mmCIF file with all atom_site columns, C-alpha atoms in Angstrom:
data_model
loop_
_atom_site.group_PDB
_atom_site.id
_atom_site.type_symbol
_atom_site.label_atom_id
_atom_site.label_alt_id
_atom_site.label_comp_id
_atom_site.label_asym_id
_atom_site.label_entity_id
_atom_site.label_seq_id
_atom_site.pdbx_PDB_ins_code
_atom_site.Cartn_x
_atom_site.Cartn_y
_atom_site.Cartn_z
_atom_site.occupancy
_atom_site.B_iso_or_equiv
_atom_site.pdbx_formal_charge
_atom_site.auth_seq_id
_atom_site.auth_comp_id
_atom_site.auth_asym_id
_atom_site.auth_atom_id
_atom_site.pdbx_PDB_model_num
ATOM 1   C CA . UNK A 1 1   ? 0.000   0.000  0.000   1.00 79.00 ? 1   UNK A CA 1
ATOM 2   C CA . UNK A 1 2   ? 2.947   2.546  0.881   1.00 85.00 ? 2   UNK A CA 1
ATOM 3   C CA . UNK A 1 3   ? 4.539   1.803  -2.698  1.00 88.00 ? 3   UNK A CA 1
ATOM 4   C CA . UNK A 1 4   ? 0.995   2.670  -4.445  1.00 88.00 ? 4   UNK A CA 1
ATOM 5   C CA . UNK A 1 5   ? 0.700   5.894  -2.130  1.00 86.00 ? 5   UNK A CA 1
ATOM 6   C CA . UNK A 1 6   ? 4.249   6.559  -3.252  1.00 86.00 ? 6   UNK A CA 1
ATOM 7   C CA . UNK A 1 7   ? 3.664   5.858  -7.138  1.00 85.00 ? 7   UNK A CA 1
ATOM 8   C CA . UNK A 1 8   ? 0.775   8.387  -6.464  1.00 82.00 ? 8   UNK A CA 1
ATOM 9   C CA . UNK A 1 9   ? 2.110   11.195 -5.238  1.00 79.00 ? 9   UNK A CA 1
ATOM 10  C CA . UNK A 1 10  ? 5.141   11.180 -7.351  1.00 79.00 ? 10  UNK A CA 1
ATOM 11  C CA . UNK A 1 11  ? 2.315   10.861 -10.590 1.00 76.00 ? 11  UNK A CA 1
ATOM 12  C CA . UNK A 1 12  ? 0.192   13.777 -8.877  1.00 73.00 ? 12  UNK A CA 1
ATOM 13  C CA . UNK A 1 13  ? 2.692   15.673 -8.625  1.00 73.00 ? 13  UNK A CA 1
ATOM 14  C CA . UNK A 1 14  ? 4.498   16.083 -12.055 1.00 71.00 ? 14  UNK A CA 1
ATOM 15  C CA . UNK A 1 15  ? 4.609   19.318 -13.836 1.00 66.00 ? 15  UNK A CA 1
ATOM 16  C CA . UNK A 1 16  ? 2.199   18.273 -16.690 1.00 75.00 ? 16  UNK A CA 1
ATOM 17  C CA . UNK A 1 17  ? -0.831  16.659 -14.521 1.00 74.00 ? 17  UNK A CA 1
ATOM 18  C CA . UNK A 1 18  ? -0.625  20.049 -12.271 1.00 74.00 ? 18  UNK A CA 1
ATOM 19  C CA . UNK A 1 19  ? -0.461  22.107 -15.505 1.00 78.00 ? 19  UNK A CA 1
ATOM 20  C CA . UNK A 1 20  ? -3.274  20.081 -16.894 1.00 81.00 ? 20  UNK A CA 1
ATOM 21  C CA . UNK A 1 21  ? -5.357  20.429 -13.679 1.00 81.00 ? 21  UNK A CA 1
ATOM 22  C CA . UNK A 1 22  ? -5.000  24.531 -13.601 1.00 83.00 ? 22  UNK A CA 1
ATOM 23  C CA . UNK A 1 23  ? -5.806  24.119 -17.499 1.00 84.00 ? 23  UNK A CA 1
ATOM 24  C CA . UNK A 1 24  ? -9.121  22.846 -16.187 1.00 88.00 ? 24  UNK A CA 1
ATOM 25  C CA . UNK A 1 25  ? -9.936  24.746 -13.726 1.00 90.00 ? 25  UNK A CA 1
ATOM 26  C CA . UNK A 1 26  ? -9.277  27.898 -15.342 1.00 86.00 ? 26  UNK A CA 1
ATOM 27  C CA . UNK A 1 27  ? -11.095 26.224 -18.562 1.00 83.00 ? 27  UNK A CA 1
ATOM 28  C CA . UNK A 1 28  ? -14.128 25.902 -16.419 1.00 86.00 ? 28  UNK A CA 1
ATOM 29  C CA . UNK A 1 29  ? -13.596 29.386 -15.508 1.00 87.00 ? 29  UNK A CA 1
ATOM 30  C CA . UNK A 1 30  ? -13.635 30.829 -18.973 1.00 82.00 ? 30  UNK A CA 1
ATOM 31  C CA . UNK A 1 31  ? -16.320 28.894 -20.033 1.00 80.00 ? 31  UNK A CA 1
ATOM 32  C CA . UNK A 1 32  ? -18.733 30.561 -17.685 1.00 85.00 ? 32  UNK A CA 1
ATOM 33  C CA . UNK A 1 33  ? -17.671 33.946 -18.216 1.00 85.00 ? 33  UNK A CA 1
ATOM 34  C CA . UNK A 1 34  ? -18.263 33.055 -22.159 1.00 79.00 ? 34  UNK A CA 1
ATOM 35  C CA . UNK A 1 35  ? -21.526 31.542 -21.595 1.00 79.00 ? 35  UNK A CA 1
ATOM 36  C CA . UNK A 1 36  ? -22.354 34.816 -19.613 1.00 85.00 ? 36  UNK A CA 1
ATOM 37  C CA . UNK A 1 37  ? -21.193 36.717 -22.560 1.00 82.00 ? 37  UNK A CA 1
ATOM 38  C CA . UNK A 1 38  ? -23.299 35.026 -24.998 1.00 79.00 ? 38  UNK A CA 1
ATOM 39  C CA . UNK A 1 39  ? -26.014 34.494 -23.228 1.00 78.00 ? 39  UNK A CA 1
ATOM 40  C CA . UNK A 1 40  ? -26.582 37.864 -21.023 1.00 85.00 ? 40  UNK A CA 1
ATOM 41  C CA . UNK A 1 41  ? -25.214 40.278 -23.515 1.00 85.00 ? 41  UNK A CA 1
ATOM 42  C CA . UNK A 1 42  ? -24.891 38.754 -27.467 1.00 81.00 ? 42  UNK A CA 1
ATOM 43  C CA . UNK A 1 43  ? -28.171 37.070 -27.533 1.00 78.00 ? 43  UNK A CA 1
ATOM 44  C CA . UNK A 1 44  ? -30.474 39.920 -26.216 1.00 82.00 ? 44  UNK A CA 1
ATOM 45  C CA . UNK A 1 45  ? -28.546 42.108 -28.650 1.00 84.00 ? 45  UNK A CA 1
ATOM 46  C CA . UNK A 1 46  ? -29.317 39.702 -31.197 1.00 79.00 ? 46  UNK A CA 1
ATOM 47  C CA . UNK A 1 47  ? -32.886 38.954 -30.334 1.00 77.00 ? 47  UNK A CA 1
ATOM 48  C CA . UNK A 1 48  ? -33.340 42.587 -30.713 1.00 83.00 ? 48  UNK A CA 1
ATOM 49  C CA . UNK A 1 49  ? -31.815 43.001 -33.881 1.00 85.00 ? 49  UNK A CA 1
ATOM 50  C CA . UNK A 1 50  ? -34.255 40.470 -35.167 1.00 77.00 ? 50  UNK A CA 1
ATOM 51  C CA . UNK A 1 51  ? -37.563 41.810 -33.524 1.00 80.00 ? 51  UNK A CA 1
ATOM 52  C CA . UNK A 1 52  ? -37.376 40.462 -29.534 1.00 76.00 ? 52  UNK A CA 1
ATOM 53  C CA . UNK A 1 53  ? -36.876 37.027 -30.240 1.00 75.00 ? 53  UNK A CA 1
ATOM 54  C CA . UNK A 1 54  ? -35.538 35.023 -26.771 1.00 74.00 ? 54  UNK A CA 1
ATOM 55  C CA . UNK A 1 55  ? -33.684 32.128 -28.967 1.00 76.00 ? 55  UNK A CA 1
ATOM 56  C CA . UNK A 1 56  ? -33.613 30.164 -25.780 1.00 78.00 ? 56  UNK A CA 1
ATOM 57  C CA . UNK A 1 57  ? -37.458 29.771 -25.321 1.00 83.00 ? 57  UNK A CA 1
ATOM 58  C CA . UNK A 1 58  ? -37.666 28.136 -29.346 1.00 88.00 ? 58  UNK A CA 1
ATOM 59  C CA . UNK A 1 59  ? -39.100 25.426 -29.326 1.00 91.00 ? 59  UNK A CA 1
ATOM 60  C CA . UNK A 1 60  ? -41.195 23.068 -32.150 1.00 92.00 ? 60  UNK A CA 1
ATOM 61  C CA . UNK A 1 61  ? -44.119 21.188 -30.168 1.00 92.00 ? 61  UNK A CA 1
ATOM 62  C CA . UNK A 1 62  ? -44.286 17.464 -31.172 1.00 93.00 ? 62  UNK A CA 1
ATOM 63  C CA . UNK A 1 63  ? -46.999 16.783 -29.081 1.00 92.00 ? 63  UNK A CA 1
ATOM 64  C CA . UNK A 1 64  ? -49.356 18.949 -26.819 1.00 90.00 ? 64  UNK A CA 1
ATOM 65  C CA . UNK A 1 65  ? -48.749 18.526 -23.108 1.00 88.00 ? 65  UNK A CA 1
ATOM 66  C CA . UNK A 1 66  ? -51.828 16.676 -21.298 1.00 91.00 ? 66  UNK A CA 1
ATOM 67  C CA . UNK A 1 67  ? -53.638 18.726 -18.665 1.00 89.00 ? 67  UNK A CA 1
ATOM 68  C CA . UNK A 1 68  ? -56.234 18.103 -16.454 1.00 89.00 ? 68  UNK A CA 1
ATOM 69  C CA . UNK A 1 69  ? -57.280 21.600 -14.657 1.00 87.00 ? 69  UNK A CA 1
ATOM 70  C CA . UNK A 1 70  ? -53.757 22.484 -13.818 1.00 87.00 ? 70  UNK A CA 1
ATOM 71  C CA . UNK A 1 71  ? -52.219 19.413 -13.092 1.00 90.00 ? 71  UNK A CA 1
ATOM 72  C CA . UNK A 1 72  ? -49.974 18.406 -16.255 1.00 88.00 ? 72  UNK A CA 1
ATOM 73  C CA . UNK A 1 73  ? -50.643 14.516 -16.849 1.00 89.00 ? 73  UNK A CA 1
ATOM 74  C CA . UNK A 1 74  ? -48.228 14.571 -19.943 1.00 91.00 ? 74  UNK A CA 1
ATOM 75  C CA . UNK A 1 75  ? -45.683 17.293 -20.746 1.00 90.00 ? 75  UNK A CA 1
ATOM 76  C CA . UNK A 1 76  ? -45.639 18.539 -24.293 1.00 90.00 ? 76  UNK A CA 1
ATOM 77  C CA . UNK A 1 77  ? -42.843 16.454 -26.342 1.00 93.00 ? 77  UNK A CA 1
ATOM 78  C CA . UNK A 1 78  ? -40.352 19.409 -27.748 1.00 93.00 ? 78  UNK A CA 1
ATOM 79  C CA . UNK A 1 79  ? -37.336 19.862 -29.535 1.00 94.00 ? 79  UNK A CA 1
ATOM 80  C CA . UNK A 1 80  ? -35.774 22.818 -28.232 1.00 92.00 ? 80  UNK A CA 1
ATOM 81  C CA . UNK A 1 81  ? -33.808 24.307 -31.234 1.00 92.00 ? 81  UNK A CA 1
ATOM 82  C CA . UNK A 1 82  ? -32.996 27.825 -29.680 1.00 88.00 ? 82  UNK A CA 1
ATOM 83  C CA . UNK A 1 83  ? -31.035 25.843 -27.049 1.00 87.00 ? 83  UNK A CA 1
ATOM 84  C CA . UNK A 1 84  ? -29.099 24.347 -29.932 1.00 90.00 ? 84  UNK A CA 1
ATOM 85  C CA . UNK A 1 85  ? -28.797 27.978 -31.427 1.00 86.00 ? 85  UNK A CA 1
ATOM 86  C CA . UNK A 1 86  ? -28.166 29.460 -28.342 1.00 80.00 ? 86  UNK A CA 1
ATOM 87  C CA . UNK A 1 87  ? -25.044 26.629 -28.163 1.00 83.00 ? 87  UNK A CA 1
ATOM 88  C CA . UNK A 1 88  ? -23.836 27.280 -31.267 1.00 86.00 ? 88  UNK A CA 1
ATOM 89  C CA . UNK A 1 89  ? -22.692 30.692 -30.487 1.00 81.00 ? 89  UNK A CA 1
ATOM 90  C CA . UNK A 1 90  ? -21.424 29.864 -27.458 1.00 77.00 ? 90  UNK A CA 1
ATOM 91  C CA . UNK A 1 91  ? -18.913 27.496 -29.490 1.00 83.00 ? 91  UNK A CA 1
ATOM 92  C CA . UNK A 1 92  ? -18.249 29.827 -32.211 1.00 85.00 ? 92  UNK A CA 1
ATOM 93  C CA . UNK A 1 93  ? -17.728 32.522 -29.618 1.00 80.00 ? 93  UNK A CA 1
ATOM 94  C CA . UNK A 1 94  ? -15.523 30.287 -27.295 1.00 78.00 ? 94  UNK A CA 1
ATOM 95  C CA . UNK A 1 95  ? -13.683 29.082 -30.747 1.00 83.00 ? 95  UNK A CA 1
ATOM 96  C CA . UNK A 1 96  ? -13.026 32.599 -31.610 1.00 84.00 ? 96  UNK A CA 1
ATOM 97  C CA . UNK A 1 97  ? -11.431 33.292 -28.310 1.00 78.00 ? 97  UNK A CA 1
ATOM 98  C CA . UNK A 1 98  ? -9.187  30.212 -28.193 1.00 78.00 ? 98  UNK A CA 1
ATOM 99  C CA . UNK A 1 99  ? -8.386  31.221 -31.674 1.00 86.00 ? 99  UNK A CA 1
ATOM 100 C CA . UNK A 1 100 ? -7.482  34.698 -30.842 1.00 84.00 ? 100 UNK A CA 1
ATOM 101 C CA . UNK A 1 101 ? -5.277  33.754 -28.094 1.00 79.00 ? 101 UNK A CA 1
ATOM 102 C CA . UNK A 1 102 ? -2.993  30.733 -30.163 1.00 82.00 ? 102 UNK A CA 1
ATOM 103 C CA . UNK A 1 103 ? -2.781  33.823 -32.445 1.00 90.00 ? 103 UNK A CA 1
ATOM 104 C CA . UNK A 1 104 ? -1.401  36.145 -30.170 1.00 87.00 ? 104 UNK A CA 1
ATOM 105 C CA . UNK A 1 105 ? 0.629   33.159 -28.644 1.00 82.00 ? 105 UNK A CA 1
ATOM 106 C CA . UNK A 1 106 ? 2.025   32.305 -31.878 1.00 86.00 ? 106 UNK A CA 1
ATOM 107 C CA . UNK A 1 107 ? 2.743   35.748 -32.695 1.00 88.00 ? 107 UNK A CA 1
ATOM 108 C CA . UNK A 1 108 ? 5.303   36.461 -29.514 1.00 84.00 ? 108 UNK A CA 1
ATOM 109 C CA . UNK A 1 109 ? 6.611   33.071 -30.357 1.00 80.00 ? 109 UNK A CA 1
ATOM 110 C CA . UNK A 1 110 ? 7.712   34.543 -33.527 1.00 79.00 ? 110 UNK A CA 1
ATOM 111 C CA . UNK A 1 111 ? 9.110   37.641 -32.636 1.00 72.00 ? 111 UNK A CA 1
ATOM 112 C CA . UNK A 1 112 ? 11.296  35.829 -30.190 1.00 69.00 ? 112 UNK A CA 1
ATOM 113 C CA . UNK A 1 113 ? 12.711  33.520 -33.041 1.00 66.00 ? 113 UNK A CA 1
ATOM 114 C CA . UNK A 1 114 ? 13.254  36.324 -35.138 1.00 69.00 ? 114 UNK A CA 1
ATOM 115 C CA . UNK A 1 115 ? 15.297  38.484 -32.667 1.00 66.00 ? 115 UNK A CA 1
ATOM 116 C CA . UNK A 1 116 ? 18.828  37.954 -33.213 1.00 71.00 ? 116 UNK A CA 1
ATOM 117 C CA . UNK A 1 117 ? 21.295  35.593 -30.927 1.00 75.00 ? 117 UNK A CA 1
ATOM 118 C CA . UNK A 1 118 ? 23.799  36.659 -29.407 1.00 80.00 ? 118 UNK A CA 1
ATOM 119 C CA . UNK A 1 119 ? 27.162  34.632 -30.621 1.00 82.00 ? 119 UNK A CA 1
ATOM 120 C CA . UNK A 1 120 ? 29.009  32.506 -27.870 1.00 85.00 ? 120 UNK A CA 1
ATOM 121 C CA . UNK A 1 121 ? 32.231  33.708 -26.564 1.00 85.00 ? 121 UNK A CA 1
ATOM 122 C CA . UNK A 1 122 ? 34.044  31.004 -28.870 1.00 87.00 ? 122 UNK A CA 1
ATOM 123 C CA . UNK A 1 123 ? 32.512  32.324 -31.804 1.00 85.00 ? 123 UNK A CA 1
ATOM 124 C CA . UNK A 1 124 ? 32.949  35.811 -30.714 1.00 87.00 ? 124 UNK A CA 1
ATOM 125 C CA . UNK A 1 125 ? 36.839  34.747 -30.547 1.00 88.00 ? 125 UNK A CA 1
ATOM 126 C CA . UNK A 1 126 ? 37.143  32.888 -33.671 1.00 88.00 ? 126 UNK A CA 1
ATOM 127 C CA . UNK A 1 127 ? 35.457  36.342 -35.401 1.00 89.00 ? 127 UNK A CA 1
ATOM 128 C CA . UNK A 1 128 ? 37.847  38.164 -33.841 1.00 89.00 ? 128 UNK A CA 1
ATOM 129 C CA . UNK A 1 129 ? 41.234  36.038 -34.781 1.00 91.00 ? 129 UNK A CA 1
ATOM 130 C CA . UNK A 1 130 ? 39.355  35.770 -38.828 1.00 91.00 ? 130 UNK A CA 1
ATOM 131 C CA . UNK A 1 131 ? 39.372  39.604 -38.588 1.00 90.00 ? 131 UNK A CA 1
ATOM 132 C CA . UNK A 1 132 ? 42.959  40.019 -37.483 1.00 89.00 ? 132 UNK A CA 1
ATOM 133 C CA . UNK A 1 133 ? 44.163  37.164 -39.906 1.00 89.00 ? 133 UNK A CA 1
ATOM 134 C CA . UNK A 1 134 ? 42.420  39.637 -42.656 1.00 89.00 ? 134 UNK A CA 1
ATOM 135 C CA . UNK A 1 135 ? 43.964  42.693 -41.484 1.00 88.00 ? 135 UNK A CA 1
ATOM 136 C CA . UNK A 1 136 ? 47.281  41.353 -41.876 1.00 86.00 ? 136 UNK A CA 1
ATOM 137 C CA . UNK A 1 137 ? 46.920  39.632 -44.906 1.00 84.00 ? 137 UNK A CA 1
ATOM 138 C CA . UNK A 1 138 ? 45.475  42.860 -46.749 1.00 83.00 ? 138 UNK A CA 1
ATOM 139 C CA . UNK A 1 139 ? 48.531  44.982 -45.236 1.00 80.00 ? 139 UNK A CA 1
ATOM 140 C CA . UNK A 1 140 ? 50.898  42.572 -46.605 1.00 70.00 ? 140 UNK A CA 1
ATOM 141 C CA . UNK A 1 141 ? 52.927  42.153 -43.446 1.00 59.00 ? 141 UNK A CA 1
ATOM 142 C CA . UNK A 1 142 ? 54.255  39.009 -42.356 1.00 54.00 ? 142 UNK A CA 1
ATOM 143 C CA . UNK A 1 143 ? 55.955  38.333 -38.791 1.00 53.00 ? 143 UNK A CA 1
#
């Protein structure tokens, strides 16, 4: 039992499964604050734009609900397509987030490629002993 415990903690604790778990979590995170986006601001916007339409209260009625005064026997048999709609932009707006931030990942990856290394010291002294070598070969002096 003390070797599993021990296997465990030493697989709990690598780098990637406690990079994965904050992944996650903050994942989790960013998917609410999206959903609020879409849901609390984009979608009134939009059901406004298109005459007051709530796109989360669509639905096609299969089959009537059953009622008997007010007690429902039956519920009505839906498909509830402006929950579908309404997930729809949540992906495309969570895809376009994700997307923007690879981008802007990507891009600083570049610019650090791009910017120029700086030569070791051995190189720096082999540049140094070429350029001398030159020197004195172009002056035509000889020691």
């Amino acid at each position: 039992m003390n070797k599993f415990l021990s296997e465990f903690k030493k697989f709990a604790m690598r780098g990637n499964v406690v990079d994965l778990a904050v992944g996650v979590i903050i994942g989790g995170a960013f998917g609410k604050i999206v959903s609020s986006l879409v849901g609390d601001v984009l979608m009134p916007l939009l059901g406004l734009i298109v005459g007051g339409i709530n796109f989360s209260k669509l639905t096609l009625t299969l089959k009537s609900a059953v009622v008997e005064g007010e007690k429902v026997i039956k519920p009505a048999v839906t498909i509830n397509y402006g929950s579908f709609i309404q997930a729809v932009f949540d992906f495309t707006i969570i895809a376009l987030a994700v997307f923007l931030l690879v981008r802007g990942i990507n891009k600083l990856s570049r610019k650090k490629e791009q910017e120029p290394k700086k030569p070791s010291d051995e190189v720096m002294l082999l540049t140094e002993i070429r350029d001398l070598l030159k020197e004195k070969k172009e002056s035509g002096t000889s020691e």
